[in-house]
Amino acid sequence: LLRNAMGTPYIPSNHVLVFLSFLLTSFIMEPTFKKIYHEAYFPFSQKKISIDCAFQKSLIPLKEFMLRQTYEKNLLVFSKLAHVSLQNKKKDVPIRILIPSFLISEIQTAFKIGFTIFLPFLIIDLLVSSVLMSLGMMMVPPSIISLPLKLIIFVVSDGWQLLITSLVHSFQV
């Protein structure tokens, strides 16, 4: 959404965005990964627990993380679809209900962040278009004028830091 709002649909490239998302995922998930390592992987590697027990112990921190990020209404929707009653036991939510609820919640959060970023750039496009029309410059594409303005505003307002900060703060770590 940010790339389209700015009028640069291929900059930054997908490679850069995938790498950035990998780094952010590692940063956000580090406490959960550490917990999984200490509670599940390390005892398994020492042959103190079986692979089944390690798998079950590794699900506990993941479920805790996903439950913190998941909207209650999404849990209710998927529990109704699966014909499973939650009965105020959020810790006992089956993983088959939690994963799609978590994914939908994350998509909703992403669209909220995208909308708040998209709106100022849309206003800039509208202002540039109306100014060009009022000046009688109908043959000049508004993107030629608005793209440098949007890039300048994004750089001056430290847009990458704002975007990354809002993404990290959207997770309740």
PDB file of C-alpha atoms in Angstrom:
ATOM      1  CA  LEU A   1       0.000   0.000   0.000  1.00  0.00           C
ATOM      2  CA  LEU A   2       2.846   2.389   0.793  1.00  0.00           C
ATOM      3  CA  ARG A   3       4.514   1.805  -2.571  1.00  0.00           C
ATOM      4  CA  ASN A   4       1.257   2.411  -4.431  1.00  0.00           C
ATOM      5  CA  ALA A   5       0.395   5.450  -2.327  1.00  0.00           C
ATOM      6  CA  MET A   6       3.726   7.038  -3.119  1.00  0.00           C
ATOM      7  CA  GLY A   7       3.425   6.210  -6.813  1.00  0.00           C
ATOM      8  CA  THR A   8       6.484   3.954  -6.778  1.00  0.00           C
ATOM      9  CA  PRO A   9       5.007   0.466  -7.239  1.00  0.00           C
ATOM     10  CA  TYR A  10       8.407  -1.251  -7.609  1.00  0.00           C
ATOM     11  CA  ILE A  11      10.614   0.788  -5.277  1.00  0.00           C
ATOM     12  CA  PRO A  12      11.779  -0.502  -2.836  1.00  0.00           C
ATOM     13  CA  SER A  13      12.056  -3.860  -4.525  1.00  0.00           C
ATOM     14  CA  ASN A  14      10.375  -6.998  -3.262  1.00  0.00           C
ATOM     15  CA  HIS A  15      13.771  -8.358  -2.206  1.00  0.00           C
ATOM     16  CA  VAL A  16      14.331  -5.416   0.103  1.00  0.00           C
ATOM     17  CA  LEU A  17      10.827  -5.713   1.567  1.00  0.00           C
ATOM     18  CA  VAL A  18      11.194  -9.453   2.164  1.00  0.00           C
ATOM     19  CA  PHE A  19      14.543  -8.908   3.889  1.00  0.00           C
ATOM     20  CA  LEU A  20      13.070  -6.090   5.981  1.00  0.00           C
ATOM     21  CA  SER A  21      10.118  -8.263   6.965  1.00  0.00           C
ATOM     22  CA  PHE A  22      12.509 -11.082   7.903  1.00  0.00           C
ATOM     23  CA  LEU A  23      14.513  -8.742  10.136  1.00  0.00           C
ATOM     24  CA  LEU A  24      11.388  -7.333  11.766  1.00  0.00           C
ATOM     25  CA  THR A  25       9.994 -10.817  12.323  1.00  0.00           C
ATOM     26  CA  SER A  26      13.219 -11.915  14.031  1.00  0.00           C
ATOM     27  CA  PHE A  27      13.220  -8.769  16.156  1.00  0.00           C
ATOM     28  CA  ILE A  28       9.596  -9.135  17.233  1.00  0.00           C
ATOM     29  CA  MET A  29       9.668 -12.911  17.698  1.00  0.00           C
ATOM     30  CA  GLU A  30      13.005 -13.084  19.568  1.00  0.00           C
ATOM     31  CA  PRO A  31      11.480 -13.483  23.057  1.00  0.00           C
ATOM     32  CA  THR A  32       9.156 -16.217  21.783  1.00  0.00           C
ATOM     33  CA  PHE A  33      11.985 -18.001  19.969  1.00  0.00           C
ATOM     34  CA  LYS A  34      14.141 -17.867  23.115  1.00  0.00           C
ATOM     35  CA  LYS A  35      11.329 -19.339  25.167  1.00  0.00           C
ATOM     36  CA  ILE A  36      10.861 -22.146  22.640  1.00  0.00           C
ATOM     37  CA  TYR A  37      14.588 -22.823  22.655  1.00  0.00           C
ATOM     38  CA  HIS A  38      14.853 -23.022  26.436  1.00  0.00           C
ATOM     39  CA  GLU A  39      11.603 -24.860  27.106  1.00  0.00           C
ATOM     40  CA  ALA A  40      11.400 -27.233  24.138  1.00  0.00           C
ATOM     41  CA  TYR A  41      14.467 -27.473  21.926  1.00  0.00           C
ATOM     42  CA  PHE A  42      17.213 -27.547  24.560  1.00  0.00           C
ATOM     43  CA  PRO A  43      15.582 -30.302  26.673  1.00  0.00           C
ATOM     44  CA  PHE A  44      14.905 -32.245  23.460  1.00  0.00           C
ATOM     45  CA  SER A  45      18.511 -31.889  22.299  1.00  0.00           C
ATOM     46  CA  GLN A  46      19.652 -33.155  25.714  1.00  0.00           C
ATOM     47  CA  LYS A  47      17.297 -36.149  25.232  1.00  0.00           C
ATOM     48  CA  LYS A  48      15.341 -35.201  28.376  1.00  0.00           C
ATOM     49  CA  ILE A  49      12.001 -35.052  26.555  1.00  0.00           C
ATOM     50  CA  SER A  50      10.524 -36.751  23.505  1.00  0.00           C
ATOM     51  CA  ILE A  51       9.853 -35.042  20.196  1.00  0.00           C
ATOM     52  CA  ASP A  52       6.110 -35.062  20.890  1.00  0.00           C
ATOM     53  CA  CYS A  53       6.628 -33.362  24.237  1.00  0.00           C
ATOM     54  CA  ALA A  54       9.024 -30.844  22.644  1.00  0.00           C
ATOM     55  CA  PHE A  55       6.452 -30.060  19.964  1.00  0.00           C
ATOM     56  CA  GLN A  56       3.716 -29.523  22.565  1.00  0.00           C
ATOM     57  CA  LYS A  57       6.012 -27.329  24.695  1.00  0.00           C
ATOM     58  CA  SER A  58       7.003 -25.279  21.643  1.00  0.00           C
ATOM     59  CA  LEU A  59       3.353 -24.598  20.836  1.00  0.00           C
ATOM     60  CA  ILE A  60       2.727 -22.954  24.224  1.00  0.00           C
ATOM     61  CA  PRO A  61       4.860 -19.798  23.616  1.00  0.00           C
ATOM     62  CA  LEU A  62       3.622 -19.562  20.024  1.00  0.00           C
ATOM     63  CA  LYS A  63       0.003 -19.763  21.166  1.00  0.00           C
ATOM     64  CA  GLU A  64       0.645 -17.108  23.836  1.00  0.00           C
ATOM     65  CA  PHE A  65       2.167 -14.804  21.230  1.00  0.00           C
ATOM     66  CA  MET A  66      -0.631 -15.340  18.721  1.00  0.00           C
ATOM     67  CA  LEU A  67      -3.337 -14.906  21.382  1.00  0.00           C
ATOM     68  CA  ARG A  68      -1.909 -11.500  22.351  1.00  0.00           C
ATOM     69  CA  GLN A  69      -2.145 -10.355  18.712  1.00  0.00           C
ATOM     70  CA  THR A  70      -5.500 -11.884  17.822  1.00  0.00           C
ATOM     71  CA  TYR A  71      -8.726  -9.910  17.923  1.00  0.00           C
ATOM     72  CA  GLU A  72     -11.432 -11.519  20.039  1.00  0.00           C
ATOM     73  CA  LYS A  73     -14.017 -11.197  17.261  1.00  0.00           C
ATOM     74  CA  ASN A  74     -11.824 -13.216  14.875  1.00  0.00           C
ATOM     75  CA  LEU A  75     -11.473 -15.979  17.453  1.00  0.00           C
ATOM     76  CA  LEU A  76     -15.239 -16.053  17.839  1.00  0.00           C
ATOM     77  CA  VAL A  77     -15.809 -16.199  14.078  1.00  0.00           C
ATOM     78  CA  PHE A  78     -13.466 -19.130  13.543  1.00  0.00           C
ATOM     79  CA  SER A  79     -14.700 -20.956  16.642  1.00  0.00           C
ATOM     80  CA  LYS A  80     -18.262 -20.681  15.303  1.00  0.00           C
ATOM     81  CA  LEU A  81     -17.134 -21.899  11.878  1.00  0.00           C
ATOM     82  CA  ALA A  82     -15.386 -24.878  13.496  1.00  0.00           C
ATOM     83  CA  HIS A  83     -18.324 -25.531  15.860  1.00  0.00           C
ATOM     84  CA  VAL A  84     -16.047 -25.224  18.893  1.00  0.00           C
ATOM     85  CA  SER A  85     -17.117 -23.466  22.061  1.00  0.00           C
ATOM     86  CA  LEU A  86     -14.438 -21.249  23.627  1.00  0.00           C
ATOM     87  CA  GLN A  87     -16.195 -20.747  26.998  1.00  0.00           C
ATOM     88  CA  ASN A  88     -13.769 -18.014  28.163  1.00  0.00           C
ATOM     89  CA  LYS A  89     -10.775 -20.369  27.959  1.00  0.00           C
ATOM     90  CA  LYS A  90      -8.476 -18.472  25.619  1.00  0.00           C
ATOM     91  CA  LYS A  91      -5.493 -20.634  26.567  1.00  0.00           C
ATOM     92  CA  ASP A  92      -7.336 -23.750  25.416  1.00  0.00           C
ATOM     93  CA  VAL A  93      -8.083 -22.454  21.925  1.00  0.00           C
ATOM     94  CA  PRO A  94      -7.223 -25.155  19.377  1.00  0.00           C
ATOM     95  CA  ILE A  95      -4.373 -24.254  17.063  1.00  0.00           C
ATOM     96  CA  ARG A  96      -6.612 -24.851  14.026  1.00  0.00           C
ATOM     97  CA  ILE A  97      -8.775 -21.931  15.208  1.00  0.00           C
ATOM     98  CA  LEU A  98      -5.951 -19.742  16.488  1.00  0.00           C
ATOM     99  CA  ILE A  99      -3.816 -19.683  13.324  1.00  0.00           C
ATOM    100  CA  PRO A 100      -6.492 -18.383  10.903  1.00  0.00           C
ATOM    101  CA  SER A 101      -7.750 -15.953  13.566  1.00  0.00           C
ATOM    102  CA  PHE A 102      -4.218 -14.654  14.029  1.00  0.00           C
ATOM    103  CA  LEU A 103      -3.666 -14.299  10.273  1.00  0.00           C
ATOM    104  CA  ILE A 104      -6.912 -12.397   9.752  1.00  0.00           C
ATOM    105  CA  SER A 105      -6.109 -10.142  12.720  1.00  0.00           C
ATOM    106  CA  GLU A 106      -2.682  -9.370  11.277  1.00  0.00           C
ATOM    107  CA  ILE A 107      -4.167  -8.567   7.882  1.00  0.00           C
ATOM    108  CA  GLN A 108      -6.672  -6.223   9.537  1.00  0.00           C
ATOM    109  CA  THR A 109      -3.891  -4.470  11.450  1.00  0.00           C
ATOM    110  CA  ALA A 110      -1.817  -4.163   8.273  1.00  0.00           C
ATOM    111  CA  PHE A 111      -4.708  -2.572   6.407  1.00  0.00           C
ATOM    112  CA  LYS A 112      -5.282  -0.114   9.257  1.00  0.00           C
ATOM    113  CA  ILE A 113      -1.629   0.928   9.145  1.00  0.00           C
ATOM    114  CA  GLY A 114      -1.731   1.037   5.332  1.00  0.00           C
ATOM    115  CA  PHE A 115      -4.831   3.220   5.342  1.00  0.00           C
ATOM    116  CA  THR A 116      -3.307   5.741   7.743  1.00  0.00           C
ATOM    117  CA  ILE A 117      -0.239   5.932   5.521  1.00  0.00           C
ATOM    118  CA  PHE A 118      -2.188   5.983   2.254  1.00  0.00           C
ATOM    119  CA  LEU A 119      -4.515   8.836   3.227  1.00  0.00           C
ATOM    120  CA  PRO A 120      -1.939  11.697   3.357  1.00  0.00           C
ATOM    121  CA  PHE A 121      -0.517  10.669  -0.016  1.00  0.00           C
ATOM    122  CA  LEU A 122      -4.002  10.555  -1.507  1.00  0.00           C
ATOM    123  CA  ILE A 123      -4.633  14.094  -0.225  1.00  0.00           C
ATOM    124  CA  ILE A 124      -1.387  15.261  -1.854  1.00  0.00           C
ATOM    125  CA  ASP A 125      -2.494  13.712  -5.169  1.00  0.00           C
ATOM    126  CA  LEU A 126      -5.892  15.421  -4.917  1.00  0.00           C
ATOM    127  CA  LEU A 127      -4.336  18.801  -4.097  1.00  0.00           C
ATOM    128  CA  VAL A 128      -1.844  18.593  -6.954  1.00  0.00           C
ATOM    129  CA  SER A 129      -4.583  17.532  -9.384  1.00  0.00           C
ATOM    130  CA  SER A 130      -6.888  20.368  -8.348  1.00  0.00           C
ATOM    131  CA  VAL A 131      -4.085  22.958  -8.537  1.00  0.00           C
ATOM    132  CA  LEU A 132      -3.085  21.750 -12.012  1.00  0.00           C
ATOM    133  CA  MET A 133      -6.713  21.839 -13.162  1.00  0.00           C
ATOM    134  CA  SER A 134      -7.239  25.331 -11.768  1.00  0.00           C
ATOM    135  CA  LEU A 135      -4.113  26.530 -13.566  1.00  0.00           C
ATOM    136  CA  GLY A 136      -5.433  25.053 -16.813  1.00  0.00           C
ATOM    137  CA  MET A 137      -2.608  22.520 -17.050  1.00  0.00           C
ATOM    138  CA  MET A 138      -4.794  19.548 -17.909  1.00  0.00           C
ATOM    139  CA  MET A 139      -2.168  17.897 -20.102  1.00  0.00           C
ATOM    140  CA  VAL A 140       0.410  17.659 -17.281  1.00  0.00           C
ATOM    141  CA  PRO A 141       0.142  14.332 -15.470  1.00  0.00           C
ATOM    142  CA  PRO A 142      -0.337  15.022 -11.734  1.00  0.00           C
ATOM    143  CA  SER A 143       2.114  12.238 -10.842  1.00  0.00           C
ATOM    144  CA  ILE A 144       5.001  14.238 -12.336  1.00  0.00           C
ATOM    145  CA  ILE A 145       4.429  16.960  -9.741  1.00  0.00           C
ATOM    146  CA  SER A 146       3.114  14.872  -6.831  1.00  0.00           C
ATOM    147  CA  LEU A 147       5.800  12.137  -6.847  1.00  0.00           C
ATOM    148  CA  PRO A 148       8.679  14.451  -5.871  1.00  0.00           C
ATOM    149  CA  LEU A 149       6.439  16.125  -3.280  1.00  0.00           C
ATOM    150  CA  LYS A 150       5.460  12.778  -1.758  1.00  0.00           C
ATOM    151  CA  LEU A 151       9.070  11.576  -1.697  1.00  0.00           C
ATOM    152  CA  ILE A 152      10.236  14.792  -0.043  1.00  0.00           C
ATOM    153  CA  ILE A 153       7.498  14.594   2.589  1.00  0.00           C
ATOM    154  CA  PHE A 154       8.261  10.912   3.229  1.00  0.00           C
ATOM    155  CA  VAL A 155      11.982  11.584   3.664  1.00  0.00           C
ATOM    156  CA  VAL A 156      11.549  14.758   5.742  1.00  0.00           C
ATOM    157  CA  SER A 157       9.009  13.130   8.055  1.00  0.00           C
ATOM    158  CA  ASP A 158      11.326  10.113   8.449  1.00  0.00           C
ATOM    159  CA  GLY A 159       8.695   7.843   6.941  1.00  0.00           C
ATOM    160  CA  TRP A 160      10.638   4.591   7.251  1.00  0.00           C
ATOM    161  CA  GLN A 161      11.120   5.095  10.968  1.00  0.00           C
ATOM    162  CA  LEU A 162       7.429   5.928  11.398  1.00  0.00           C
ATOM    163  CA  LEU A 163       6.401   2.861   9.404  1.00  0.00           C
ATOM    164  CA  ILE A 164       8.737   0.473  11.237  1.00  0.00           C
ATOM    165  CA  THR A 165       7.801   1.930  14.623  1.00  0.00           C
ATOM    166  CA  SER A 166       4.087   1.571  13.954  1.00  0.00           C
ATOM    167  CA  LEU A 167       4.607  -2.005  12.763  1.00  0.00           C
ATOM    168  CA  VAL A 168       6.601  -2.996  15.855  1.00  0.00           C
ATOM    169  CA  HIS A 169       4.155  -1.233  18.191  1.00  0.00           C
ATOM    170  CA  SER A 170       1.258  -3.081  16.571  1.00  0.00           C
ATOM    171  CA  PHE A 171       2.644  -6.217  18.238  1.00  0.00           C
ATOM    172  CA  GLN A 172       2.015  -6.410  21.952  1.00  0.00           C
ATOM    173  CA  VAL A 173       5.359  -7.923  22.895  1.00  0.00           C
TER     174      VAL A 173
END
